[in-house]
Amino acid sequence: MARSGERRGLTPSAPPASGASSRREGLLAAFAGVLLVSPDALFVRLAEAPALSVTAWRTGAGLTAILLWMLARHGLQGTLARFRGLNLWALAGGACGAASGLSFIAGANWATAGTLLALLSTSPLWAAFASRLLLGEALSRRKLSAILLGVAGAMVAGIGGVHEALRPSEAWGALAALAAGAFFGVSVTCMRRAEGAHPLAMMATGSLIGFCAGMILGAPGEMAADQWIWPVLFGGILAPSTFACVAFSARRVPSAETSLIFLLEAPLGALLVWAVLNERPGWAAVLGGAVILGAAVWSGLDRGREA
């Protein structure tokens, strides 16, 4: 939702490594990012507040943390220079990231876990489509089959989600969950396209958009301390770290593959909810998580054949 990733090459002045080493670093960053973002659903559940109010606290904390980090590291002039270096792709990536976060919170509030998981799992397909359209990246048969397998695994983990989405009471939540997956996939592709743009400046822009929307349309002042503490913790610490991991990975690994790895958020999040709220995940969540992990390994074998 600041991390050592910036010191490892997230600044525009440090070009990404090449070859197998670059890919390995990108995959490690993606796995680190999914570990950091996995408490997201748990924190939304603990906040028990409207989506826009949670968004205001979350993005406000994230924006504050990012600006303080950048000012401490680069100074006022250096920080302003990094914001001036943002191009249209960077702005689009930040905006799509903010839209994905807002949609995810809305989906978690309006839909059941099965619906949220099943439709959020479409993000790799959106990323693959956006990569083909915007970057001209074609997927091998192995990678395409891995993405479809990963989506199927997430569907299994959220078994019943598609059926639940057909209920009238679930319609808005289902739409929000689908939008969250689409925005995330497009966001990763935009970050891959925004060469030279500073990732934290990108996220700060997206956080500013989310903060303004939450403040204008929500009621963050009505949240009690035991409610707003959760979005503040996630937005101020975990979200910026996750975003930096995604940006680092997106420059070294195809965006569809990064989105595939992030499908692990669903089973990991379910385990956290089980540990904290005692909501035991069913066999489908465990099986779905294993399928997703297998899909990520299957996708990685494609690169090994090419090397």
PDB file of C-alpha atoms in Angstrom:
ATOM      1  CA  MET A   1       0.000   0.000   0.000  1.00  0.00           C
ATOM      2  CA  ALA A   2       8.789   2.271   2.179  1.00  0.00           C
ATOM      3  CA  ARG A   3      10.763  -0.584   1.301  1.00  0.00           C
ATOM      4  CA  SER A   4      14.319  -1.532   0.423  1.00  0.00           C
ATOM      5  CA  GLY A   5      13.218  -1.972  -3.185  1.00  0.00           C
ATOM      6  CA  GLU A   6      14.049   1.652  -4.018  1.00  0.00           C
ATOM      7  CA  ARG A   7      17.648   1.123  -2.949  1.00  0.00           C
ATOM      8  CA  ARG A   8      17.803  -1.905  -5.222  1.00  0.00           C
ATOM      9  CA  GLY A   9      17.029  -0.053  -8.418  1.00  0.00           C
ATOM     10  CA  LEU A  10      13.564   1.505  -8.339  1.00  0.00           C
ATOM     11  CA  THR A  11      14.908   4.971  -9.061  1.00  0.00           C
ATOM     12  CA  PRO A  12      14.944   6.079 -12.701  1.00  0.00           C
ATOM     13  CA  SER A  13      18.727   6.493 -12.589  1.00  0.00           C
ATOM     14  CA  ALA A  14      19.242   2.770 -11.997  1.00  0.00           C
ATOM     15  CA  PRO A  15      18.353   0.787 -15.119  1.00  0.00           C
ATOM     16  CA  PRO A  16      17.009  -2.692 -14.566  1.00  0.00           C
ATOM     17  CA  ALA A  17      19.319  -5.659 -14.804  1.00  0.00           C
ATOM     18  CA  SER A  18      19.158  -7.945 -17.816  1.00  0.00           C
ATOM     19  CA  GLY A  19      18.703 -11.638 -18.521  1.00  0.00           C
ATOM     20  CA  ALA A  20      18.040 -14.389 -16.026  1.00  0.00           C
ATOM     21  CA  SER A  21      19.193 -12.289 -13.057  1.00  0.00           C
ATOM     22  CA  SER A  22      16.700  -9.550 -13.930  1.00  0.00           C
ATOM     23  CA  ARG A  23      13.869 -12.072 -14.231  1.00  0.00           C
ATOM     24  CA  ARG A  24      14.798 -13.708 -10.918  1.00  0.00           C
ATOM     25  CA  GLU A  25      14.750 -10.347  -9.156  1.00  0.00           C
ATOM     26  CA  GLY A  26      11.375  -9.535 -10.715  1.00  0.00           C
ATOM     27  CA  LEU A  27       9.851 -12.818  -9.575  1.00  0.00           C
ATOM     28  CA  LEU A  28      11.216 -12.391  -6.035  1.00  0.00           C
ATOM     29  CA  ALA A  29       9.776  -8.869  -5.923  1.00  0.00           C
ATOM     30  CA  ALA A  30       6.379 -10.178  -7.038  1.00  0.00           C
ATOM     31  CA  PHE A  31       6.365 -12.875  -4.345  1.00  0.00           C
ATOM     32  CA  ALA A  32       7.420 -10.296  -1.734  1.00  0.00           C
ATOM     33  CA  GLY A  33       4.612  -8.031  -2.903  1.00  0.00           C
ATOM     34  CA  VAL A  34       1.967 -10.735  -2.578  1.00  0.00           C
ATOM     35  CA  LEU A  35       3.115 -11.484   0.981  1.00  0.00           C
ATOM     36  CA  LEU A  36       2.839  -7.806   1.869  1.00  0.00           C
ATOM     37  CA  VAL A  37      -0.611  -7.336   0.331  1.00  0.00           C
ATOM     38  CA  SER A  38      -2.142 -10.543   1.697  1.00  0.00           C
ATOM     39  CA  PRO A  39      -3.512  -8.873   4.907  1.00  0.00           C
ATOM     40  CA  ASP A  40      -5.579  -6.496   2.750  1.00  0.00           C
ATOM     41  CA  ALA A  41      -8.899  -8.352   2.977  1.00  0.00           C
ATOM     42  CA  LEU A  42      -8.390  -8.965   6.696  1.00  0.00           C
ATOM     43  CA  PHE A  43      -7.798  -5.263   7.390  1.00  0.00           C
ATOM     44  CA  VAL A  44     -10.885  -4.293   5.377  1.00  0.00           C
ATOM     45  CA  ARG A  45     -12.948  -6.761   7.411  1.00  0.00           C
ATOM     46  CA  LEU A  46     -11.550  -5.422  10.688  1.00  0.00           C
ATOM     47  CA  ALA A  47     -12.316  -1.812   9.731  1.00  0.00           C
ATOM     48  CA  GLU A  48     -16.028  -2.539   9.157  1.00  0.00           C
ATOM     49  CA  ALA A  49     -16.650   0.817   7.458  1.00  0.00           C
ATOM     50  CA  PRO A  50     -17.907   2.119   4.075  1.00  0.00           C
ATOM     51  CA  ALA A  51     -15.509   1.730   1.153  1.00  0.00           C
ATOM     52  CA  LEU A  52     -14.974   5.438   0.463  1.00  0.00           C
ATOM     53  CA  SER A  53     -14.270   6.203   4.120  1.00  0.00           C
ATOM     54  CA  VAL A  54     -11.728   3.390   4.313  1.00  0.00           C
ATOM     55  CA  THR A  55     -10.191   4.628   1.054  1.00  0.00           C
ATOM     56  CA  ALA A  56      -9.739   8.143   2.457  1.00  0.00           C
ATOM     57  CA  TRP A  57      -7.809   6.899   5.501  1.00  0.00           C
ATOM     58  CA  ARG A  58      -5.856   4.355   3.516  1.00  0.00           C
ATOM     59  CA  THR A  59      -4.748   6.586   0.667  1.00  0.00           C
ATOM     60  CA  GLY A  60      -4.194   9.557   2.973  1.00  0.00           C
ATOM     61  CA  ALA A  61      -1.799   7.502   5.102  1.00  0.00           C
ATOM     62  CA  GLY A  62      -0.101   6.165   1.985  1.00  0.00           C
ATOM     63  CA  LEU A  63       0.315   9.613   0.467  1.00  0.00           C
ATOM     64  CA  THR A  64       1.792  10.978   3.701  1.00  0.00           C
ATOM     65  CA  ALA A  65       4.237   8.073   4.072  1.00  0.00           C
ATOM     66  CA  ILE A  66       5.402   8.322   0.451  1.00  0.00           C
ATOM     67  CA  LEU A  67       5.966  12.072   0.564  1.00  0.00           C
ATOM     68  CA  LEU A  68       7.873  11.883   3.863  1.00  0.00           C
ATOM     69  CA  TRP A  69      10.085   9.106   2.477  1.00  0.00           C
ATOM     70  CA  MET A  70      10.797  10.929  -0.765  1.00  0.00           C
ATOM     71  CA  LEU A  71      11.517  14.232   0.997  1.00  0.00           C
ATOM     72  CA  ALA A  72      13.876  12.554   3.453  1.00  0.00           C
ATOM     73  CA  ARG A  73      15.694  10.682   0.695  1.00  0.00           C
ATOM     74  CA  HIS A  74      15.723  13.184  -2.175  1.00  0.00           C
ATOM     75  CA  GLY A  75      14.942  16.575  -0.633  1.00  0.00           C
ATOM     76  CA  LEU A  76      12.322  18.994  -1.898  1.00  0.00           C
ATOM     77  CA  GLN A  77      13.911  19.655  -5.283  1.00  0.00           C
ATOM     78  CA  GLY A  78      14.638  15.985  -5.927  1.00  0.00           C
ATOM     79  CA  THR A  79      11.089  15.025  -5.003  1.00  0.00           C
ATOM     80  CA  LEU A  80       9.608  17.665  -7.298  1.00  0.00           C
ATOM     81  CA  ALA A  81      11.908  16.516 -10.105  1.00  0.00           C
ATOM     82  CA  ARG A  82      10.599  12.957  -9.778  1.00  0.00           C
ATOM     83  CA  PHE A  83       7.024  14.151  -9.988  1.00  0.00           C
ATOM     84  CA  ARG A  84       7.855  16.251 -13.040  1.00  0.00           C
ATOM     85  CA  GLY A  85       9.314  13.115 -14.627  1.00  0.00           C
ATOM     86  CA  LEU A  86       5.972  11.322 -14.634  1.00  0.00           C
ATOM     87  CA  ASN A  87       4.650  10.628 -18.113  1.00  0.00           C
ATOM     88  CA  LEU A  88       1.119   9.805 -19.238  1.00  0.00           C
ATOM     89  CA  TRP A  89       1.648   6.068 -18.747  1.00  0.00           C
ATOM     90  CA  ALA A  90       2.845   6.647 -15.191  1.00  0.00           C
ATOM     91  CA  LEU A  91      -0.194   8.765 -14.386  1.00  0.00           C
ATOM     92  CA  ALA A  92      -2.467   6.135 -15.909  1.00  0.00           C
ATOM     93  CA  GLY A  93      -0.771   3.400 -13.878  1.00  0.00           C
ATOM     94  CA  GLY A  94      -1.212   5.333 -10.645  1.00  0.00           C
ATOM     95  CA  ALA A  95      -4.836   6.148 -11.405  1.00  0.00           C
ATOM     96  CA  CYS A  96      -5.639   2.518 -12.278  1.00  0.00           C
ATOM     97  CA  GLY A  97      -3.951   1.379  -9.069  1.00  0.00           C
ATOM     98  CA  ALA A  98      -6.125   3.757  -7.045  1.00  0.00           C
ATOM     99  CA  ALA A  99      -9.236   2.580  -8.869  1.00  0.00           C
ATOM    100  CA  SER A 100      -8.308  -1.053  -8.206  1.00  0.00           C
ATOM    101  CA  GLY A 101      -7.887  -0.384  -4.494  1.00  0.00           C
ATOM    102  CA  LEU A 102     -11.218   1.422  -4.214  1.00  0.00           C
ATOM    103  CA  SER A 103     -12.985  -1.314  -6.174  1.00  0.00           C
ATOM    104  CA  PHE A 104     -11.438  -3.996  -3.982  1.00  0.00           C
ATOM    105  CA  ILE A 105     -12.639  -2.314  -0.780  1.00  0.00           C
ATOM    106  CA  ALA A 106     -16.123  -1.876  -2.251  1.00  0.00           C
ATOM    107  CA  GLY A 107     -16.194  -5.502  -3.349  1.00  0.00           C
ATOM    108  CA  ALA A 108     -15.084  -6.686   0.100  1.00  0.00           C
ATOM    109  CA  ASN A 109     -17.926  -4.686   1.670  1.00  0.00           C
ATOM    110  CA  TRP A 110     -20.679  -5.568  -0.799  1.00  0.00           C
ATOM    111  CA  ALA A 111     -19.859  -9.110  -1.898  1.00  0.00           C
ATOM    112  CA  THR A 112     -19.112 -12.387  -0.228  1.00  0.00           C
ATOM    113  CA  ALA A 113     -15.559 -13.703  -0.169  1.00  0.00           C
ATOM    114  CA  GLY A 114     -16.387 -16.241  -2.874  1.00  0.00           C
ATOM    115  CA  THR A 115     -17.619 -13.588  -5.281  1.00  0.00           C
ATOM    116  CA  LEU A 116     -14.688 -11.275  -4.576  1.00  0.00           C
ATOM    117  CA  LEU A 117     -12.115 -14.013  -5.078  1.00  0.00           C
ATOM    118  CA  ALA A 118     -13.653 -15.496  -8.193  1.00  0.00           C
ATOM    119  CA  LEU A 119     -13.901 -12.221 -10.112  1.00  0.00           C
ATOM    120  CA  LEU A 120     -10.697 -10.630  -8.801  1.00  0.00           C
ATOM    121  CA  SER A 121      -8.865 -13.628 -10.214  1.00  0.00           C
ATOM    122  CA  THR A 122      -9.429 -12.361 -13.760  1.00  0.00           C
ATOM    123  CA  SER A 123      -6.599  -9.810 -13.367  1.00  0.00           C
ATOM    124  CA  PRO A 124      -3.977 -11.871 -15.295  1.00  0.00           C
ATOM    125  CA  LEU A 125      -6.334 -12.097 -18.284  1.00  0.00           C
ATOM    126  CA  TRP A 126      -6.811  -8.327 -18.252  1.00  0.00           C
ATOM    127  CA  ALA A 127      -3.042  -7.857 -17.924  1.00  0.00           C
ATOM    128  CA  ALA A 128      -2.405 -10.211 -20.844  1.00  0.00           C
ATOM    129  CA  PHE A 129      -4.945  -8.368 -23.001  1.00  0.00           C
ATOM    130  CA  ALA A 130      -3.530  -4.945 -22.051  1.00  0.00           C
ATOM    131  CA  SER A 131       0.046  -6.116 -22.673  1.00  0.00           C
ATOM    132  CA  ARG A 132      -0.890  -7.362 -26.120  1.00  0.00           C
ATOM    133  CA  LEU A 133      -2.783  -4.175 -26.965  1.00  0.00           C
ATOM    134  CA  LEU A 134      -0.420  -1.581 -25.442  1.00  0.00           C
ATOM    135  CA  LEU A 135       2.988  -3.282 -25.520  1.00  0.00           C
ATOM    136  CA  GLY A 136       2.653  -5.775 -28.345  1.00  0.00           C
ATOM    137  CA  GLU A 137       3.698  -8.618 -26.023  1.00  0.00           C
ATOM    138  CA  ALA A 138       2.548 -12.000 -27.247  1.00  0.00           C
ATOM    139  CA  LEU A 139       2.131 -14.867 -24.783  1.00  0.00           C
ATOM    140  CA  SER A 140       3.462 -18.350 -25.439  1.00  0.00           C
ATOM    141  CA  ARG A 141       1.056 -21.248 -25.216  1.00  0.00           C
ATOM    142  CA  ARG A 142       2.626 -22.326 -21.932  1.00  0.00           C
ATOM    143  CA  LYS A 143       2.190 -18.893 -20.344  1.00  0.00           C
ATOM    144  CA  LEU A 144      -1.380 -18.582 -21.613  1.00  0.00           C
ATOM    145  CA  SER A 145      -2.226 -22.029 -20.257  1.00  0.00           C
ATOM    146  CA  ALA A 146      -0.574 -21.102 -16.939  1.00  0.00           C
ATOM    147  CA  ILE A 147      -2.718 -17.973 -16.674  1.00  0.00           C
ATOM    148  CA  LEU A 148      -5.890 -19.919 -17.421  1.00  0.00           C
ATOM    149  CA  LEU A 149      -4.838 -22.545 -14.861  1.00  0.00           C
ATOM    150  CA  GLY A 150      -4.187 -19.848 -12.265  1.00  0.00           C
ATOM    151  CA  VAL A 151      -7.561 -18.228 -12.864  1.00  0.00           C
ATOM    152  CA  ALA A 152      -9.190 -21.650 -12.591  1.00  0.00           C
ATOM    153  CA  GLY A 153      -7.383 -22.200  -9.293  1.00  0.00           C
ATOM    154  CA  ALA A 154      -8.657 -18.908  -7.917  1.00  0.00           C
ATOM    155  CA  MET A 155     -12.143 -19.839  -9.074  1.00  0.00           C
ATOM    156  CA  VAL A 156     -11.834 -23.129  -7.197  1.00  0.00           C
ATOM    157  CA  ALA A 157     -10.609 -21.283  -4.095  1.00  0.00           C
ATOM    158  CA  GLY A 158     -13.649 -19.033  -4.320  1.00  0.00           C
ATOM    159  CA  ILE A 159     -16.010 -21.831  -5.227  1.00  0.00           C
ATOM    160  CA  GLY A 160     -19.569 -20.626  -5.286  1.00  0.00           C
ATOM    161  CA  GLY A 161     -18.470 -17.081  -6.114  1.00  0.00           C
ATOM    162  CA  VAL A 162     -19.838 -17.059  -9.638  1.00  0.00           C
ATOM    163  CA  HIS A 163     -23.166 -18.464  -8.474  1.00  0.00           C
ATOM    164  CA  GLU A 164     -23.347 -15.902  -5.647  1.00  0.00           C
ATOM    165  CA  ALA A 165     -22.617 -13.097  -8.103  1.00  0.00           C
ATOM    166  CA  LEU A 166     -25.880 -13.853  -9.880  1.00  0.00           C
ATOM    167  CA  ARG A 167     -27.911 -12.856  -6.841  1.00  0.00           C
ATOM    168  CA  PRO A 168     -29.341  -9.315  -6.998  1.00  0.00           C
ATOM    169  CA  SER A 169     -27.802  -8.444  -3.614  1.00  0.00           C
ATOM    170  CA  GLU A 170     -24.362  -9.425  -4.935  1.00  0.00           C
ATOM    171  CA  ALA A 171     -24.520  -7.547  -8.243  1.00  0.00           C
ATOM    172  CA  TRP A 172     -22.717  -4.362  -7.173  1.00  0.00           C
ATOM    173  CA  GLY A 173     -20.104  -6.309  -5.239  1.00  0.00           C
ATOM    174  CA  ALA A 174     -19.488  -8.568  -8.224  1.00  0.00           C
ATOM    175  CA  LEU A 175     -19.088  -5.575 -10.519  1.00  0.00           C
ATOM    176  CA  ALA A 176     -16.643  -3.948  -8.087  1.00  0.00           C
ATOM    177  CA  ALA A 177     -14.601  -7.154  -7.800  1.00  0.00           C
ATOM    178  CA  LEU A 178     -14.421  -7.507 -11.579  1.00  0.00           C
ATOM    179  CA  ALA A 179     -13.359  -3.864 -11.877  1.00  0.00           C
ATOM    180  CA  ALA A 180     -10.655  -4.384  -9.245  1.00  0.00           C
ATOM    181  CA  GLY A 181      -9.158  -7.231 -11.272  1.00  0.00           C
ATOM    182  CA  ALA A 182      -9.320  -5.271 -14.512  1.00  0.00           C
ATOM    183  CA  PHE A 183      -7.810  -2.100 -13.058  1.00  0.00           C
ATOM    184  CA  PHE A 184      -4.989  -4.048 -11.411  1.00  0.00           C
ATOM    185  CA  GLY A 185      -4.094  -5.845 -14.626  1.00  0.00           C
ATOM    186  CA  VAL A 186      -4.062  -2.613 -16.644  1.00  0.00           C
ATOM    187  CA  SER A 187      -2.119  -0.834 -13.880  1.00  0.00           C
ATOM    188  CA  VAL A 188       0.696  -3.387 -14.002  1.00  0.00           C
ATOM    189  CA  THR A 189       0.882  -3.007 -17.790  1.00  0.00           C
ATOM    190  CA  CYS A 190       1.009   0.797 -17.564  1.00  0.00           C
ATOM    191  CA  MET A 191       3.824   0.593 -15.006  1.00  0.00           C
ATOM    192  CA  ARG A 192       5.736  -1.664 -17.389  1.00  0.00           C
ATOM    193  CA  ARG A 193       5.205   0.893 -20.172  1.00  0.00           C
ATOM    194  CA  ALA A 194       6.171   3.918 -18.027  1.00  0.00           C
ATOM    195  CA  GLU A 195       9.923   3.567 -18.444  1.00  0.00           C
ATOM    196  CA  GLY A 196      11.987   5.995 -16.368  1.00  0.00           C
ATOM    197  CA  ALA A 197       9.107   7.094 -14.140  1.00  0.00           C
ATOM    198  CA  HIS A 198       9.630   6.922 -10.382  1.00  0.00           C
ATOM    199  CA  PRO A 199       7.301   4.246  -8.914  1.00  0.00           C
ATOM    200  CA  LEU A 200       6.630   6.047  -5.622  1.00  0.00           C
ATOM    201  CA  ALA A 201       5.735   9.231  -7.489  1.00  0.00           C
ATOM    202  CA  MET A 202       3.301   7.115  -9.515  1.00  0.00           C
ATOM    203  CA  MET A 203       1.718   5.726  -6.377  1.00  0.00           C
ATOM    204  CA  ALA A 204       1.542   9.152  -4.733  1.00  0.00           C
ATOM    205  CA  THR A 205      -0.460  10.391  -7.704  1.00  0.00           C
ATOM    206  CA  GLY A 206      -2.861   7.467  -7.421  1.00  0.00           C
ATOM    207  CA  SER A 207      -3.121   7.944  -3.647  1.00  0.00           C
ATOM    208  CA  LEU A 208      -3.990  11.603  -4.138  1.00  0.00           C
ATOM    209  CA  ILE A 209      -6.829  10.630  -6.488  1.00  0.00           C
ATOM    210  CA  GLY A 210      -8.165   8.064  -4.021  1.00  0.00           C
ATOM    211  CA  PHE A 211      -7.829  10.454  -1.078  1.00  0.00           C
ATOM    212  CA  CYS A 212      -9.766  13.212  -2.822  1.00  0.00           C
ATOM    213  CA  ALA A 213     -12.522  10.777  -3.826  1.00  0.00           C
ATOM    214  CA  GLY A 214     -12.756   9.395  -0.290  1.00  0.00           C
ATOM    215  CA  MET A 215     -12.817  12.799   1.381  1.00  0.00           C
ATOM    216  CA  ILE A 216     -15.430  14.244  -0.975  1.00  0.00           C
ATOM    217  CA  LEU A 217     -17.748  11.246  -1.273  1.00  0.00           C
ATOM    218  CA  GLY A 218     -17.103   9.387   1.988  1.00  0.00           C
ATOM    219  CA  ALA A 219     -17.311  10.186   5.695  1.00  0.00           C
ATOM    220  CA  PRO A 220     -13.881   9.275   7.135  1.00  0.00           C
ATOM    221  CA  GLY A 221     -14.426  11.491  10.184  1.00  0.00           C
ATOM    222  CA  GLU A 222     -17.180   9.188  11.391  1.00  0.00           C
ATOM    223  CA  MET A 223     -14.843   6.207  11.761  1.00  0.00           C
ATOM    224  CA  ALA A 224     -13.718   5.332  15.304  1.00  0.00           C
ATOM    225  CA  ALA A 225     -10.067   4.801  16.236  1.00  0.00           C
ATOM    226  CA  ASP A 226     -10.438   1.020  16.252  1.00  0.00           C
ATOM    227  CA  GLN A 227     -11.698   1.284  12.663  1.00  0.00           C
ATOM    228  CA  TRP A 228      -9.350   3.749  10.970  1.00  0.00           C
ATOM    229  CA  ILE A 229      -6.217   2.210  12.471  1.00  0.00           C
ATOM    230  CA  TRP A 230      -6.423  -0.715  10.032  1.00  0.00           C
ATOM    231  CA  PRO A 231      -6.531   1.262   6.764  1.00  0.00           C
ATOM    232  CA  VAL A 232      -3.830   3.583   8.158  1.00  0.00           C
ATOM    233  CA  LEU A 233      -1.525   0.639   8.897  1.00  0.00           C
ATOM    234  CA  PHE A 234      -2.119  -0.871   5.480  1.00  0.00           C
ATOM    235  CA  GLY A 235      -2.019   2.388   3.546  1.00  0.00           C
ATOM    236  CA  GLY A 236       0.971   3.856   5.360  1.00  0.00           C
ATOM    237  CA  ILE A 237       3.231   0.794   5.397  1.00  0.00           C
ATOM    238  CA  LEU A 238       2.081  -2.242   3.438  1.00  0.00           C
ATOM    239  CA  ALA A 239       0.528  -0.580   0.385  1.00  0.00           C
ATOM    240  CA  PRO A 240       3.543   1.568  -0.603  1.00  0.00           C
ATOM    241  CA  SER A 241       5.806  -1.439  -0.133  1.00  0.00           C
ATOM    242  CA  THR A 242       3.535  -3.622  -2.249  1.00  0.00           C
ATOM    243  CA  PHE A 243       3.324  -1.010  -4.992  1.00  0.00           C
ATOM    244  CA  ALA A 244       7.110  -0.667  -5.132  1.00  0.00           C
ATOM    245  CA  CYS A 245       7.410  -4.454  -5.446  1.00  0.00           C
ATOM    246  CA  VAL A 246       4.856  -4.488  -8.276  1.00  0.00           C
ATOM    247  CA  ALA A 247       6.641  -1.670 -10.099  1.00  0.00           C
ATOM    248  CA  PHE A 248      10.018  -3.385  -9.679  1.00  0.00           C
ATOM    249  CA  SER A 249       8.618  -6.690 -10.920  1.00  0.00           C
ATOM    250  CA  ALA A 250       6.672  -5.156 -13.815  1.00  0.00           C
ATOM    251  CA  ARG A 251       9.900  -3.865 -15.380  1.00  0.00           C
ATOM    252  CA  ARG A 252      11.514  -7.306 -15.332  1.00  0.00           C
ATOM    253  CA  VAL A 253       8.647  -9.790 -15.756  1.00  0.00           C
ATOM    254  CA  PRO A 254       5.691  -9.703 -18.211  1.00  0.00           C
ATOM    255  CA  SER A 255       2.715  -8.025 -16.549  1.00  0.00           C
ATOM    256  CA  ALA A 256       0.452 -11.046 -17.062  1.00  0.00           C
ATOM    257  CA  GLU A 257       2.932 -13.188 -15.122  1.00  0.00           C
ATOM    258  CA  THR A 258       3.158 -10.649 -12.288  1.00  0.00           C
ATOM    259  CA  SER A 259      -0.631 -10.660 -12.035  1.00  0.00           C
ATOM    260  CA  LEU A 260      -0.582 -14.464 -12.025  1.00  0.00           C
ATOM    261  CA  ILE A 261       1.691 -14.524  -8.973  1.00  0.00           C
ATOM    262  CA  PHE A 262      -0.563 -12.020  -7.216  1.00  0.00           C
ATOM    263  CA  LEU A 263      -3.404 -14.533  -7.385  1.00  0.00           C
ATOM    264  CA  LEU A 264      -1.711 -16.080  -4.348  1.00  0.00           C
ATOM    265  CA  GLU A 265      -3.126 -13.175  -2.348  1.00  0.00           C
ATOM    266  CA  ALA A 266      -6.482 -14.975  -2.194  1.00  0.00           C
ATOM    267  CA  PRO A 267      -5.436 -18.196  -0.397  1.00  0.00           C
ATOM    268  CA  LEU A 268      -2.894 -16.340   1.762  1.00  0.00           C
ATOM    269  CA  GLY A 269      -5.544 -13.812   2.741  1.00  0.00           C
ATOM    270  CA  ALA A 270      -7.946 -16.620   3.582  1.00  0.00           C
ATOM    271  CA  LEU A 271      -5.355 -18.172   5.897  1.00  0.00           C
ATOM    272  CA  LEU A 272      -4.877 -14.844   7.680  1.00  0.00           C
ATOM    273  CA  VAL A 273      -8.628 -14.417   8.132  1.00  0.00           C
ATOM    274  CA  TRP A 274      -8.695 -17.942   9.542  1.00  0.00           C
ATOM    275  CA  ALA A 275      -5.871 -17.183  11.980  1.00  0.00           C
ATOM    276  CA  VAL A 276      -7.312 -13.870  13.207  1.00  0.00           C
ATOM    277  CA  LEU A 277     -11.099 -14.177  12.827  1.00  0.00           C
ATOM    278  CA  ASN A 278     -11.285 -17.973  13.132  1.00  0.00           C
ATOM    279  CA  GLU A 279     -13.020 -18.321   9.767  1.00  0.00           C
ATOM    280  CA  ARG A 280     -11.647 -21.662   8.683  1.00  0.00           C
ATOM    281  CA  PRO A 281     -11.020 -21.926   4.925  1.00  0.00           C
ATOM    282  CA  GLY A 282     -12.568 -24.886   3.188  1.00  0.00           C
ATOM    283  CA  TRP A 283     -10.840 -27.518   1.109  1.00  0.00           C
ATOM    284  CA  ALA A 284     -11.478 -25.439  -2.003  1.00  0.00           C
ATOM    285  CA  ALA A 285      -9.293 -22.566  -0.747  1.00  0.00           C
ATOM    286  CA  VAL A 286      -6.387 -24.921  -0.036  1.00  0.00           C
ATOM    287  CA  LEU A 287      -6.747 -26.732  -3.368  1.00  0.00           C
ATOM    288  CA  GLY A 288      -7.115 -23.466  -5.277  1.00  0.00           C
ATOM    289  CA  GLY A 289      -3.964 -22.048  -3.677  1.00  0.00           C
ATOM    290  CA  ALA A 290      -2.003 -25.154  -4.669  1.00  0.00           C
ATOM    291  CA  VAL A 291      -3.247 -24.858  -8.254  1.00  0.00           C
ATOM    292  CA  ILE A 292      -2.219 -21.178  -8.414  1.00  0.00           C
ATOM    293  CA  LEU A 293       1.262 -21.963  -7.114  1.00  0.00           C
ATOM    294  CA  GLY A 294       1.568 -24.787  -9.635  1.00  0.00           C
ATOM    295  CA  ALA A 295       0.519 -22.418 -12.420  1.00  0.00           C
ATOM    296  CA  ALA A 296       3.240 -19.945 -11.409  1.00  0.00           C
ATOM    297  CA  VAL A 297       5.856 -22.727 -11.528  1.00  0.00           C
ATOM    298  CA  TRP A 298       4.493 -23.953 -14.882  1.00  0.00           C
ATOM    299  CA  SER A 299       4.801 -20.442 -16.296  1.00  0.00           C
ATOM    300  CA  GLY A 300       8.384 -20.182 -15.058  1.00  0.00           C
ATOM    301  CA  LEU A 301       9.360 -23.356 -16.912  1.00  0.00           C
ATOM    302  CA  ASP A 302       8.612 -21.565 -20.180  1.00  0.00           C
ATOM    303  CA  ARG A 303      11.411 -19.105 -19.507  1.00  0.00           C
ATOM    304  CA  GLY A 304      13.733 -21.951 -18.652  1.00  0.00           C
ATOM    305  CA  ARG A 305      13.121 -23.516 -22.082  1.00  0.00           C
ATOM    306  CA  GLU A 306      13.852 -20.202 -23.775  1.00  0.00           C
ATOM    307  CA  ALA A 307      17.128 -19.622 -21.909  1.00  0.00           C
TER     308      ALA A 307
END
